[in-house]
mmCIF file of C-alpha atoms in Angstrom:
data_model
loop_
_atom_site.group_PDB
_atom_site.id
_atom_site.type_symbol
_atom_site.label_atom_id
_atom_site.label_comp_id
_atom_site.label_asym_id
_atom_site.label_seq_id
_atom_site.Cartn_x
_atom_site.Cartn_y
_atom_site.Cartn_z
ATOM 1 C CA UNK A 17 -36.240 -7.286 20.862
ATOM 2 C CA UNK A 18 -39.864 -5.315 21.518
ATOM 3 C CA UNK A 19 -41.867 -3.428 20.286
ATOM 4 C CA UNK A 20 -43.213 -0.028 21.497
ATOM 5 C CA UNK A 21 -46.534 0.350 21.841
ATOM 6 C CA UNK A 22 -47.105 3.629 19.940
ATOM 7 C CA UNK A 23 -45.784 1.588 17.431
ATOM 8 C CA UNK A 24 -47.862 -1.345 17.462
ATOM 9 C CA UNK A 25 -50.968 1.438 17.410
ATOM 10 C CA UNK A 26 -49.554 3.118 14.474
ATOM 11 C CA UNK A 27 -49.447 -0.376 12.601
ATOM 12 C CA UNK A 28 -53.083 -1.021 13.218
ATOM 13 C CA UNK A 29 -54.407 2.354 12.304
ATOM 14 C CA UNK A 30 -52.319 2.921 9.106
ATOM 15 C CA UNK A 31 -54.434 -0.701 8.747
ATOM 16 C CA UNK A 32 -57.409 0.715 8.810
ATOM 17 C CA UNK A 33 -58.264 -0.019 12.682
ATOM 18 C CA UNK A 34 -59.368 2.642 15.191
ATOM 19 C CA UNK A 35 -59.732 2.974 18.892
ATOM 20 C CA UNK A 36 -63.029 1.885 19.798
ATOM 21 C CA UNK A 37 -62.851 2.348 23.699
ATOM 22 C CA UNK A 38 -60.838 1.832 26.364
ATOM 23 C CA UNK A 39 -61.178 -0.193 29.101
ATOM 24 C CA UNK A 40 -59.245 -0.760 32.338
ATOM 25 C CA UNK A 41 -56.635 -2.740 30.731
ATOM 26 C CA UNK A 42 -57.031 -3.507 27.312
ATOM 27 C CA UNK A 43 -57.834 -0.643 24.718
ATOM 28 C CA UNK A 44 -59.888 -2.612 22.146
ATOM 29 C CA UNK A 45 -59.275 -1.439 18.027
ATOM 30 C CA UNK A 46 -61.786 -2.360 15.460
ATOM 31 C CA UNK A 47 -61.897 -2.245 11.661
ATOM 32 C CA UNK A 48 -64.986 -2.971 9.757
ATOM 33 C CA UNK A 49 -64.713 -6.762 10.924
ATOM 34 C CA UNK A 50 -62.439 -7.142 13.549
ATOM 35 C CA UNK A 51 -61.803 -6.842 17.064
ATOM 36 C CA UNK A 52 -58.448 -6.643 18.579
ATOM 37 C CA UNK A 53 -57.578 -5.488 22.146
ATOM 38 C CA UNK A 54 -54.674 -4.343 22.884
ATOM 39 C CA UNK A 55 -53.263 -4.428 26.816
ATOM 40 C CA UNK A 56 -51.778 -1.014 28.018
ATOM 41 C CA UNK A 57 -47.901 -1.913 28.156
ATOM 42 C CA UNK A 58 -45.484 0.201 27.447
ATOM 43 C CA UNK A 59 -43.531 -2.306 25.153
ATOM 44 C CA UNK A 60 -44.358 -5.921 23.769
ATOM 45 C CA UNK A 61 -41.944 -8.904 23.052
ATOM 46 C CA UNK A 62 -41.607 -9.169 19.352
ATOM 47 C CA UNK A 63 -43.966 -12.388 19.361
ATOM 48 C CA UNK A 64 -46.821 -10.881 20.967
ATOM 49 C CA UNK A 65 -46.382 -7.604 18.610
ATOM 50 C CA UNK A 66 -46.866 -10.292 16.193
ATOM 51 C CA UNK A 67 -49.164 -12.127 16.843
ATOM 52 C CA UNK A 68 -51.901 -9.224 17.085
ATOM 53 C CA UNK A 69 -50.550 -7.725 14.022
ATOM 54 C CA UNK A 70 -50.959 -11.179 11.651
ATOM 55 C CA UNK A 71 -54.308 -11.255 13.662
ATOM 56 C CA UNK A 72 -55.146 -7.378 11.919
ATOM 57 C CA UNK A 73 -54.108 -8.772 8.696
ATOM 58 C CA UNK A 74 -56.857 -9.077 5.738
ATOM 59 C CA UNK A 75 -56.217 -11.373 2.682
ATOM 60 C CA UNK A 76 -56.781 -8.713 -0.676
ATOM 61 C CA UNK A 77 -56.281 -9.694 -4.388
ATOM 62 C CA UNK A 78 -52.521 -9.546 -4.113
ATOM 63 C CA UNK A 79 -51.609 -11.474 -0.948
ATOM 64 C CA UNK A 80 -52.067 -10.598 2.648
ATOM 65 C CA UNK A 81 -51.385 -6.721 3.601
ATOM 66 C CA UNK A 82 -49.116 -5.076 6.250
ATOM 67 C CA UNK A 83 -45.583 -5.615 7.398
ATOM 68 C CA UNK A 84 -45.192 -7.440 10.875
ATOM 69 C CA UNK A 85 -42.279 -6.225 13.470
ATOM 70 C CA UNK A 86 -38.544 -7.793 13.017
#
């Protein structure tokens, strides 16, 4: 299975992530500690999708946040 990109983007900015710039072939998101770039395919496999997205996650009072890809 994979996962679109548009999707992947949505993940990270409903996370609190934003575009910080692109480049010519990553475009690199940042939240107030993080840097995650994020290469310009069309669709990921399901363990790089991931991978990034446990990467974006942030440890809070009740357990980690977000919901990866299945």
């Amino acid at each position: 299975m994979s996962v679109k990109r548009r999707d992947l983007i949505r993940y990270l900015e409903k996370n609190g992530f934003y575009l910080l710039r692109q480049g010519a072939n990553h475009a690199i998101y940042k939240n107030e500690t993080k840097i995650i770039p994020v290469k310009r395919h069309k669709q990921f496999d399901r363990i790089t999708a991931n991978e990034i997205c446990l990467i974006s996650l942030t440890l809070d009072g009740e357990g980690w946040v977000g919901v990866i890809f299945k």
